[in-house]
Coordinates of C-alpha atoms and ligand atoms in Angstrom, one line a residue:
X1 CA 37.9 20.0 57.4
X2 CA 37.8 22.9 55.0
X3 CA 35.3 21.7 52.5
X4 CA 35.3 23.1 48.9
X5 CA 32.9 25.9 48.5
X6 CA 33.1 26.4 44.8
X7 CA 34.3 24.5 41.8
X8 CA 34.8 26.3 38.5
X9 CA 34.8 24.3 35.3
X10 CA 36.5 26.1 32.4
X11 CA 35.1 24.7 29.1
X12 CA 31.8 23.5 27.9
X13 CA 32.6 20.7 25.4
X14 CA 31.7 17.1 26.0
X15 CA 34.2 17.0 28.9
X16 CA 32.9 20.2 30.6
X17 CA 29.3 19.2 30.5
X18 CA 29.9 15.6 31.5
X19 CA 32.0 16.8 34.5
X20 CA 29.3 19.3 35.4
X21 CA 26.5 16.7 35.2
X22 CA 28.3 14.0 37.2
X23 CA 29.4 16.5 39.9
X24 CA 25.9 18.0 40.1
X25 CA 24.3 14.6 40.5
X26 CA 26.8 13.0 42.9
X27 CA 27.1 16.1 45.1
X28 CA 23.4 16.8 45.4
X29 CA 21.9 16.4 48.8
X30 CA 19.9 13.4 49.9
X31 CA 16.6 15.2 49.4
X32 CA 17.6 16.0 45.8
X33 CA 18.3 19.7 46.3
X34 CA 21.6 21.1 44.7
X35 CA 24.9 20.5 46.5
X36 CA 26.3 23.0 48.9
X37 CA 29.4 23.1 46.7
X38 CA 28.7 25.7 44.1
X39 CA 29.5 24.6 40.6
X40 CA 30.0 27.1 37.8
X41 CA 31.0 26.5 34.2
X42 CA 32.4 29.1 31.9
X43 CA 32.5 28.6 28.2
X44 CA 33.1 30.7 25.1
X45 CA 30.8 30.4 22.1
X46 CA 33.4 32.4 20.1
X47 CA 36.0 29.6 20.6
X48 CA 33.5 26.8 20.3
X49 CA 34.1 23.1 20.9
X50 CA 36.0 20.5 19.0
X51 CA 32.7 19.1 17.7
X52 CA 34.0 15.6 16.9
X53 CA 33.9 12.6 19.3
X54 CA 30.8 10.7 18.2
X55 CA 31.5 7.1 18.7
X56 CA 31.2 5.7 22.2
X57 CA 31.7 2.4 24.1
X58 CA 29.3 0.5 26.4
X59 CA 30.3 2.2 29.7
X60 CA 28.8 5.4 28.3
X61 CA 25.4 3.9 28.8
X62 CA 26.2 3.2 32.4
X63 CA 27.0 6.8 32.8
X64 CA 23.6 7.8 31.5
X65 CA 22.0 5.3 33.8
X66 CA 23.9 6.6 36.8
X67 CA 22.7 10.1 35.9
X68 CA 19.1 8.8 35.7
X69 CA 18.9 9.9 32.1
X70 CA 16.3 8.1 30.0
X71 CA 18.2 6.3 27.3
X72 CA 15.5 6.4 24.7
X73 CA 14.9 10.2 25.2
X74 CA 18.7 10.8 25.0
X75 CA 19.0 8.8 21.8
X76 CA 16.2 10.8 20.2
X77 CA 17.7 14.1 21.3
X78 CA 21.3 13.3 20.2
X79 CA 20.1 11.7 16.9
X80 CA 22.0 8.6 18.0
X81 CA 22.3 5.2 16.4
X82 CA 23.4 2.0 17.9
X83 CA 27.0 0.6 17.9
X84 CA 27.8 -3.1 18.3
X85 CA 31.5 -2.8 17.7
X86 CA 34.0 -1.7 15.0
X87 CA 34.7 -3.1 11.6
X88 CA 38.4 -2.9 10.7
X89 CA 39.2 -3.1 7.0
X90 CA 42.6 -3.4 5.3
X91 CA 44.6 -3.4 8.6
X92 CA 46.4 -6.7 8.3
X93 CA 46.5 -6.9 4.6
X94 CA 44.5 -5.0 2.0
X95 CA 41.2 -6.7 1.1
X96 CA 40.6 -8.2 4.5
X97 CA 38.2 -7.1 7.3
X98 CA 37.6 -8.2 10.9
X99 CA 35.2 -7.2 13.6
X100 CA 35.9 -6.1 17.2
X101 CA 32.6 -6.7 18.9
X102 CA 31.2 -5.7 22.3
X103 CA 29.9 -8.3 24.7
X104 CA 31.1 -11.8 25.2
X105 CA 32.1 -14.6 22.9
X106 CA 31.4 -17.7 24.9
X107 CA 28.8 -20.0 23.2
X108 CA 27.1 -20.4 26.6
X109 CA 30.4 -21.5 28.3
X110 CA 32.9 -19.7 30.4
X111 CA 34.6 -17.3 28.1
X112 CA 38.1 -18.7 28.7
X113 CA 36.9 -22.3 28.3
X114 CA 35.1 -21.4 25.0
X115 CA 38.2 -19.7 23.6
X116 CA 40.4 -22.7 24.5
X117 CA 37.9 -25.1 23.0
X118 CA 37.8 -23.0 19.9
X119 CA 41.6 -23.0 19.8
X120 CA 41.7 -26.8 20.2
X121 CA 39.2 -27.2 17.4
X122 CA 41.5 -25.2 15.2
X123 CA 44.5 -27.4 16.2
X124 CA 42.3 -30.5 15.4
X125 CA 41.8 -29.2 11.8
X126 CA 38.5 -27.2 12.1
X127 CA 38.4 -23.6 10.9
X128 CA 35.5 -22.0 12.6
X129 CA 35.5 -18.2 12.5
X130 CA 35.8 -16.9 16.1
X131 CA 33.4 -14.0 15.4
X132 CA 30.6 -16.4 14.3
X133 CA 30.2 -17.0 18.0
X134 CA 29.9 -13.3 18.9
X135 CA 26.3 -12.1 19.1
X136 CA 27.3 -8.5 18.4
X137 CA 29.3 -9.5 15.3
X138 CA 26.4 -11.7 13.9
X139 CA 23.9 -8.9 14.5
X140 CA 26.3 -6.3 12.9
X141 CA 27.0 -8.4 9.8
X142 CA 23.3 -8.8 9.2
X143 CA 22.5 -5.2 9.9
X144 CA 20.2 -6.2 12.7
X145 CA 19.7 -4.7 16.2
X146 CA 17.8 -5.5 19.3
X147 CA 18.3 -4.5 22.9
X148 CA 20.1 -7.5 24.6
X149 CA 18.5 -6.6 28.0
X150 CA 15.1 -7.3 26.4
X151 CA 16.4 -10.6 25.1
X152 CA 17.8 -12.1 28.2
X153 CA 18.3 -15.9 28.0
X154 CA 18.4 -15.8 24.2
X155 CA 21.5 -16.1 22.0
X156 CA 21.9 -12.3 22.0
X157 CA 21.4 -11.9 25.7
X158 CA 25.2 -11.5 26.2
X159 CA 25.6 -8.8 23.5
X160 CA 26.4 -5.2 24.5
X161 CA 26.0 -2.0 22.7
X162 CA 27.0 1.7 22.7
X163 CA 25.9 4.7 20.7
X164 CA 27.0 6.9 17.8
X165 CA 25.9 10.4 18.7
X166 CA 26.1 14.0 17.7
X167 CA 28.7 15.6 20.0
X168 CA 27.2 19.1 19.9
X169 CA 23.7 17.8 20.9
X170 CA 25.3 15.7 23.7
X171 CA 26.8 18.9 25.2
X172 CA 23.5 20.7 24.7
X173 CA 21.5 17.9 26.4
X174 CA 23.9 17.7 29.3
X175 CA 24.0 21.4 29.7
X176 CA 20.2 21.4 30.3
X177 CA 20.7 18.5 32.7
X178 CA 23.4 20.2 34.7
X179 CA 21.7 23.6 34.8
X180 CA 18.5 22.0 36.1
X181 CA 20.6 20.6 39.0
X182 CA 22.1 24.0 40.0
X183 CA 25.1 24.4 37.8
X184 CA 25.6 28.0 36.8
X185 CA 26.8 28.7 33.2
X186 CA 28.6 31.8 32.3
X187 CA 29.4 32.8 28.7
X188 CA 32.7 34.4 28.2
X189 CA 36.3 34.1 27.1
X190 CA 38.9 33.6 29.8
X191 CA 41.7 36.1 29.2
X192 CA 43.7 35.8 32.3
X193 CA 44.3 33.3 35.1
X194 CA 45.4 34.6 38.5
X195 CA 47.5 32.4 40.8
X196 CA 47.6 32.2 44.6
X197 CA 50.8 32.7 46.5
X198 CA 51.2 28.9 46.7
X199 CA 51.0 28.6 42.9
X200 CA 47.5 27.2 42.9
X201 CA 44.8 29.0 40.9
X202 CA 42.8 31.9 42.6
X203 CA 40.5 33.2 39.8
X204 CA 40.0 33.7 36.1
X205 CA 39.2 37.0 34.5
X206 CA 36.9 37.1 31.4
X207 CA 37.1 39.6 28.5
X208 CA 34.1 41.4 30.0
X209 CA 36.2 42.1 33.1
X210 CA 34.2 39.7 35.2
X211 CA 36.3 37.8 37.7
X212 CA 35.4 34.3 38.8
X213 CA 37.1 33.0 41.9
X214 CA 36.8 29.4 43.1
X215 CA 38.7 27.1 45.4
X216 CA 39.0 24.2 42.9
X217 CA 39.2 24.4 39.1
X218 CA 38.5 21.8 36.4
X219 CA 40.3 22.5 33.1
X220 CA 38.0 21.3 30.3
X221 CA 39.4 23.8 27.8
X222 CA 40.3 21.1 25.4
X223 CA 43.6 21.3 23.5
X224 CA 44.0 24.9 24.8
X225 CA 44.8 23.4 28.3
X226 CA 44.4 26.9 29.6
X227 CA 44.8 26.2 33.3
X228 CA 46.8 23.0 33.6
X229 CA 49.4 23.8 31.0
X230 CA 49.4 27.5 30.2
X231 CA 49.1 28.5 33.8
X232 CA 50.4 25.6 35.9
X233 CA 53.0 24.4 33.4
X234 CA 52.1 20.7 33.8
X235 CA 54.2 18.9 31.2
X236 CA 53.0 16.4 28.6
X237 CA 54.2 12.8 28.0
X238 CA 54.4 12.5 24.2
X239 CA 53.6 9.1 22.8
X240 CA 54.0 10.0 19.1
X241 CA 56.9 7.4 18.9
X242 CA 54.3 4.7 19.5
X243 CA 51.3 6.2 17.6
X244 CA 52.6 8.6 14.9
X245 CA 49.2 9.9 13.7
X246 CA 49.0 13.5 14.8
X247 CA 46.2 15.1 12.7
X248 CA 42.7 14.4 11.6
X249 CA 40.5 15.8 9.0
X250 CA 36.7 15.6 9.7
X251 CA 33.7 16.1 7.5
X252 CA 30.0 15.4 7.8
X253 CA 28.0 13.8 4.9
X254 CA 24.4 13.0 4.1
X255 CA 23.3 9.5 4.9
X256 CA 23.2 7.0 2.1
X257 CA 21.6 3.6 2.4
X258 CA 21.0 1.8 5.6
X259 CA 22.8 2.9 8.8
X260 CA 25.2 0.3 10.0
X261 CA 25.0 -0.6 13.7
X262 CA 28.8 -0.3 13.9
X263 CA 31.7 2.1 13.3
X264 CA 33.9 1.5 10.3
X265 CA 37.7 2.0 10.6
X266 CA 39.4 1.6 7.3
X267 CA 43.2 1.6 7.0
X268 CA 44.5 4.1 4.4
X269 CA 47.9 4.8 3.0
X270 CA 49.0 7.0 5.9
X271 CA 46.5 6.2 8.7
X272 CA 42.8 5.3 8.7
X273 CA 39.4 6.7 8.1
X274 CA 36.3 6.5 10.4
X275 CA 32.7 6.4 9.4
X276 CA 30.1 7.0 12.1
X277 CA 26.5 6.8 11.0
X278 CA 23.9 8.9 13.0
X279 CA 20.2 9.1 12.3
X280 CA 20.4 12.2 10.2
X281 CA 23.9 12.3 8.9
X282 CA 27.2 10.5 8.9
X283 CA 30.4 11.6 10.6
X284 CA 33.7 10.9 8.6
X285 CA 37.3 11.5 9.3
X286 CA 40.8 10.6 8.3
X287 CA 43.4 10.2 11.1
X288 CA 46.9 10.5 9.6
X289 CA 50.5 11.2 10.3
X290 CA 52.0 14.5 9.1
X291 CA 55.3 12.7 8.8
X292 CA 54.0 10.9 5.8
X293 CA 51.0 12.9 4.5
X294 CA 50.1 16.5 3.8
X295 CA 46.8 18.1 4.9
X296 CA 45.8 18.5 1.2
X297 CA 46.4 14.9 0.5
X298 CA 44.4 13.9 3.6
X299 CA 41.5 16.1 2.6
X300 CA 41.5 14.7 -0.9
X301 CA 41.7 11.1 0.3
X302 CA 38.8 11.6 2.7
X303 CA 36.6 13.4 0.1
X304 CA 37.3 10.5 -2.3
X305 CA 36.1 7.8 0.1
X306 CA 33.0 9.3 1.7
X307 CA 29.7 8.0 0.5
X308 CA 27.2 10.9 0.6
X309 CA 27.2 14.6 -0.3
X310 CA 29.3 16.7 2.1
X311 CA 27.4 19.0 4.5
X312 CA 30.3 21.1 5.8
X313 CA 33.8 22.0 4.8
X314 CA 36.4 19.5 5.9
X315 CA 38.2 20.6 9.0
X316 CA 41.8 19.7 9.9
X317 CA 42.5 19.1 13.6
X318 CA 46.1 18.7 14.9
X319 CA 46.7 16.7 18.0
X320 CA 49.5 15.2 20.0
X321 CA 49.1 11.6 21.3
X322 CA 50.0 11.3 25.0
X323 CA 49.0 12.1 28.5
X324 CA 49.8 14.9 30.9
X325 CA 52.4 14.0 33.5
X326 CA 50.3 15.7 36.2
X327 CA 46.6 15.5 35.2
X328 CA 45.8 16.9 38.6
X329 CA 48.1 19.6 39.9
X330 CA 47.6 21.8 43.0
X331 CA 43.9 22.8 42.9
X332 CA 43.4 22.1 39.2
X333 CA 42.2 19.0 37.6
X334 CA 42.3 18.5 33.8
X335 CA 39.5 16.5 32.2
X336 CA 39.1 15.6 28.5
X337 CA 41.5 16.8 25.8
X338 CA 43.3 19.1 28.3
X339 CA 44.4 16.0 30.1
X340 CA 45.7 13.9 27.2
X341 CA 44.6 12.3 23.9
X342 CA 44.9 9.0 22.2
X343 CA 43.7 8.7 18.6
X344 CA 40.0 7.8 18.4
X345 CA 40.5 4.3 16.9
X346 CA 38.6 2.6 19.8
X347 CA 36.5 5.6 20.7
X348 CA 37.9 5.9 24.2
X349 CA 38.3 9.7 24.8
X350 CA 34.7 10.3 26.2
X351 CA 35.2 7.2 28.4
X352 CA 38.4 8.7 29.8
X353 CA 36.4 11.9 30.6
X354 CA 33.9 9.9 32.6
X355 CA 36.7 7.9 34.3
X356 CA 38.5 11.2 35.1
X357 CA 35.4 12.4 37.0
X358 CA 34.7 9.1 38.7
X359 CA 38.3 8.9 40.1
X360 CA 38.0 12.5 41.2
X361 CA 34.8 11.7 43.1
X362 CA 36.7 8.8 44.8
X363 CA 39.5 11.2 45.8
X364 CA 37.3 14.2 46.4
X365 CA 39.5 16.8 48.2
X366 CA 38.9 19.5 50.7
X367 CA 40.6 22.9 50.2
X368 CA 44.0 21.4 51.2
X369 CA 44.1 19.1 48.1
X370 CA 46.3 16.6 49.9
X371 CA 49.2 15.5 47.8
X372 CA 48.5 11.8 48.5
X373 CA 45.0 12.1 46.8
X374 CA 46.6 13.9 43.9
X375 CA 49.3 11.2 43.6
X376 CA 46.9 8.3 43.6
X377 CA 44.6 10.0 41.1
X378 CA 47.4 10.7 38.7
X379 CA 48.8 7.2 39.0
X380 CA 45.4 5.6 38.3
X381 CA 44.5 7.8 35.4
X382 CA 47.9 7.2 33.8
X383 CA 47.4 3.5 34.1
X384 CA 44.1 3.9 32.2
X385 CA 45.7 5.9 29.5
X386 CA 48.5 3.4 29.2
X387 CA 46.1 0.4 28.9
X388 CA 44.3 2.2 26.0
X389 CA 47.6 3.2 24.4
X390 CA 48.8 -0.4 24.3
X391 CA 45.5 -1.7 22.9
X392 CA 45.6 0.9 20.1
X393 CA 49.2 0.1 19.3
X394 CA 48.2 -3.6 19.0
X395 CA 46.0 -2.7 16.0
X396 CA 49.0 -1.2 14.1
X397 CA 52.0 -3.3 15.1
X398 CA 50.6 -6.7 13.9
X399 CA 50.1 -5.4 10.4
X400 CA 51.7 -7.3 7.5
X401 CA 51.3 -4.3 5.2
X402 CA 54.5 -2.9 3.6
X403 CA 52.9 -0.9 0.8
X404 CA 53.6 2.6 2.1
X405 CA 56.3 4.1 4.4
X406 CA 53.6 4.6 7.1
X407 CA 52.7 0.9 7.2
X408 CA 56.3 -0.2 7.0
X409 CA 57.0 2.0 10.0
X410 CA 54.1 0.4 11.9
X411 CA 55.2 -3.1 11.1
X412 CA 58.7 -2.4 12.4
X413 CA 57.9 -0.1 15.3
X414 CA 59.3 -0.4 18.8
X415 CA 56.6 -1.6 21.2
X416 CA 55.8 -0.3 24.7
X417 CA 57.4 -3.1 26.9
X418 CA 54.0 -3.6 28.6
X419 CA 52.4 -4.5 25.3
X420 CA 55.3 -6.7 24.3
X421 CA 54.7 -8.7 27.5
X422 CA 51.0 -9.2 26.6
X423 CA 51.8 -10.3 23.1
X424 CA 54.5 -12.8 24.3
X425 CA 52.2 -14.3 26.9
X426 CA 49.2 -14.5 24.5
X427 CA 51.3 -16.2 21.8
X428 CA 52.0 -19.2 23.9
X429 CA 48.5 -20.5 24.6
X430 CA 46.1 -17.5 24.5
X431 CA 46.6 -16.3 28.1
X432 CA 46.1 -12.6 28.9
X433 CA 47.5 -10.9 32.0
X434 CA 44.9 -10.1 34.6
X435 CA 44.5 -6.3 35.1
X436 CA 42.6 -4.4 37.7
X437 CA 39.4 -2.8 36.4
X438 CA 40.6 -3.2 32.8
X439 CA 38.6 -1.5 30.1
X440 CA 39.4 -3.9 27.3
X441 CA 38.5 -7.4 28.4
X442 CA 40.1 -10.6 26.9
X443 CA 37.4 -10.8 24.2
X444 CA 38.7 -7.5 22.8
X445 CA 42.3 -8.6 22.8
X446 CA 41.5 -11.9 21.3
X447 CA 39.3 -10.3 18.6
X448 CA 42.0 -7.9 17.5
X449 CA 44.8 -10.5 17.7
X450 CA 42.7 -12.9 15.7
X451 CA 41.7 -10.2 13.2
X452 CA 45.4 -9.3 12.8
X453 CA 46.5 -12.9 12.3
X454 CA 48.0 -13.5 15.7
X455 CA 46.8 -16.9 16.9
X456 CA 48.4 -18.7 19.9
X457 CA 50.8 -21.6 19.0
X458 CA 49.0 -24.0 21.4
X459 CA 45.9 -24.4 23.5
X460 CA 45.8 -24.9 27.2
X461 CA 46.3 -28.6 28.1
X462 CA 43.5 -28.2 30.7
X463 CA 40.9 -28.6 27.9
X464 CA 42.2 -32.0 27.1
X465 CA 40.6 -33.1 30.4
X466 CA 37.2 -31.9 29.2
X467 CA 34.6 -33.7 27.1
X468 CA 35.7 -32.2 23.8
X469 CA 33.3 -33.9 21.4
X470 CA 30.2 -32.9 23.5
X471 CA 31.5 -29.3 23.9
X472 CA 32.4 -29.0 20.3
X473 CA 28.9 -30.1 19.3
X474 CA 27.4 -27.6 21.8
X475 CA 29.5 -24.8 20.4
X476 CA 28.3 -25.4 16.8
X477 CA 24.7 -25.8 17.9
X478 CA 24.9 -22.4 19.7
X479 CA 26.5 -20.8 16.6
X480 CA 23.8 -22.1 14.2
X481 CA 20.9 -21.3 16.6
X482 CA 22.3 -17.7 17.0
X483 CA 22.6 -17.2 13.2
X484 CA 18.9 -18.3 12.8
X485 CA 17.7 -16.2 15.8
X486 CA 19.4 -13.0 14.5
X487 CA 17.8 -13.3 11.1
X488 CA 14.4 -12.8 12.8
X489 CA 15.5 -9.5 14.5
X490 CA 14.5 -6.1 13.2
X491 CA 17.0 -4.3 11.0
X492 CA 18.9 -1.5 12.8
X493 CA 17.0 1.2 10.9
X494 CA 13.7 -0.5 11.7
X495 CA 14.5 -0.8 15.4
X496 CA 15.3 2.9 15.5
X497 CA 12.2 3.9 13.6
X498 CA 10.0 1.8 16.0
X499 CA 11.7 2.9 19.2
X500 CA 13.8 6.0 19.2
X501 CA 13.5 7.9 16.0
X502 CA 14.8 11.5 16.1
X503 CA 12.3 12.5 13.4
Ligands
LIG1 P1 36.5 20.8 23.5 O1 35.3 20.2 22.8 O2 37.5 21.4 22.6 O3 35.9 21.9 24.4 C1 36.7 22.9 25.0 C2 35.8 24.0 25.7 O4 36.7 24.9 26.3 C3 34.9 24.7 24.7 O5 33.7 24.9 25.3 C4 35.7 26.0 24.6 O6 34.8 27.1 24.2 C5 36.2 26.2 25.9 N1 37.4 27.1 26.0 C6 38.6 27.0 25.5 N2 39.3 28.1 25.8 C7 38.5 28.9 26.5 C8 38.7 30.2 27.0 N3 39.9 30.9 26.9 N4 37.7 30.8 27.7 C9 36.5 30.1 27.8 N5 36.3 28.9 27.3 C10 37.3 28.3 26.6 N6 36.1 10.7 21.6 C11 35.3 9.6 21.6 O7 34.9 9.1 22.7 N7 34.9 9.0 20.5 C12 35.3 9.4 19.3 O8 34.9 8.8 18.3 C13 36.2 10.5 19.2 N8 36.6 11.0 18.0 C14 37.5 12.0 18.0 C15 38.1 12.4 16.8 C16 39.1 13.4 16.8 C17 39.7 13.8 15.5 C18 39.4 14.1 18.0 C19 40.4 15.2 18.0 C20 38.8 13.7 19.2 C21 37.9 12.7 19.2 N9 37.3 12.2 20.4 C22 36.5 11.1 20.4 C23 37.6 13.0 21.6 C24 36.4 13.9 22.0 O9 36.1 14.7 20.9 C25 36.8 14.7 23.2 O10 37.3 13.8 24.2 C26 35.6 15.3 23.8 O11 34.9 16.0 22.8 C27 36.0 16.2 24.9 O12 36.5 17.4 24.3 P2 36.7 18.6 25.3 O13 35.4 18.9 26.0 O14 37.9 18.2 26.2 O15 37.3 19.8 24.4

């Protein structure tokens, strides 16, 4: 064994500090003292961070828990608000909205049985809205919030939530966390990367002349991809032919009215806009395709649709959807934007950062960086990227809009074969292929399919063997009881004021 002595992380955005925090926590000794593997992070204030990335999904809270971070304290520090899902407006046709909730939709039954019962009810002539059975959706539509873990055994006990947060404050918080656990931070701009004879990385040289050597490097330099691409030449698998949006313009605005406990994703002529409410301000952006829309038009569109007064100048961010063919190459691992990017429609990038570090821990190398570890890591992470890609494409390809060239393109696009297979299977009687460790569970696929107007042609004959009238009655009682229960919960703003206000 030749254990790693030192890991150098290049970049201190969300990715860099998440990687530093997880490594510092997981590698610490049993008595809580810092790991014998030295961890250093170099970042450049002059370059700065991307500064967007403010909507998360529920596994983010698991990460906080695994780091022993107090959720309430974290929420106050990052001025976070709660997120119960995403409201999609104008995606299938203009004038229509649907909700993709977290948590289950089960009306107290097994999820699959409920969905099949619900399908049967539709085929028998009922028209119950699927989302009326989702605790997250019902809370969101009523602007209410309560922690499901404190309401176990109630109608909202199966809800889940995530956070909207300020990306800069997250990096700041995690920096303190990691530094307190022995991570050394160095300020400076990397000007040169020196390679070893075997092609791996030996050291980086900062503008100050300081040299930092390590035996393993984590490239968290964002879209710069300083080590993985510019030094090691790892190529990029471009998915623009599936997801043509390649730019975003972002702007922050003052809050107006109540903060919604959900992200809004509204389809526009050449892409979609996001609206992410935090405690003290709102994050907004327009994700669009440069094939169909100029930067000036995108900026104007965004400024016309935001609610409050703008707090900063709009900023255009170009990106390329895809994933690096080798996320881990030799003694260098890319995490975050350096490893790949899929547009933020389902807020998955920070999640991929965490997954990137988790899989690294599972394949933690010694100085040899065995190729078998590297191969399995790259295979697994590519699968995670592909799963997310397919789920995002689903939101576009089912559109019925033909009012702009962008939407006509989406309606007629060629699908990834893996997604086509899911759609073909679902259409028959609502089945979904079983996947290992999938991020998006059947509730997510069903919610988006239903919202986009794709309903299975039949239901599973198995439900004909069940006591349909009794189960149908139970479903409706559950729905009505939940609606009543939710009305008694605090509003989202009230819940924040009472429990985790940043003020
Ligand atoms: P960055 O934030 O760009 O950090 C790069 C770091 O590298 C910085 O510290 C920089 O100083 C440093 N660096 C670069 N070059 C050098 C050098 N030469 N020397 C020293 N240091 C250097 N994710 C979500 O989960 N939810 C969202 O809602 C979401 N929305 C997004 C919207 C948009 C438009 C975009 C583009 C991304 C979004 N993301 C979202 C993704 C999210 O922002 C990123 O995954 C996350 O912030 C991680 O970024 P990063 O740390 O990899 O890169």
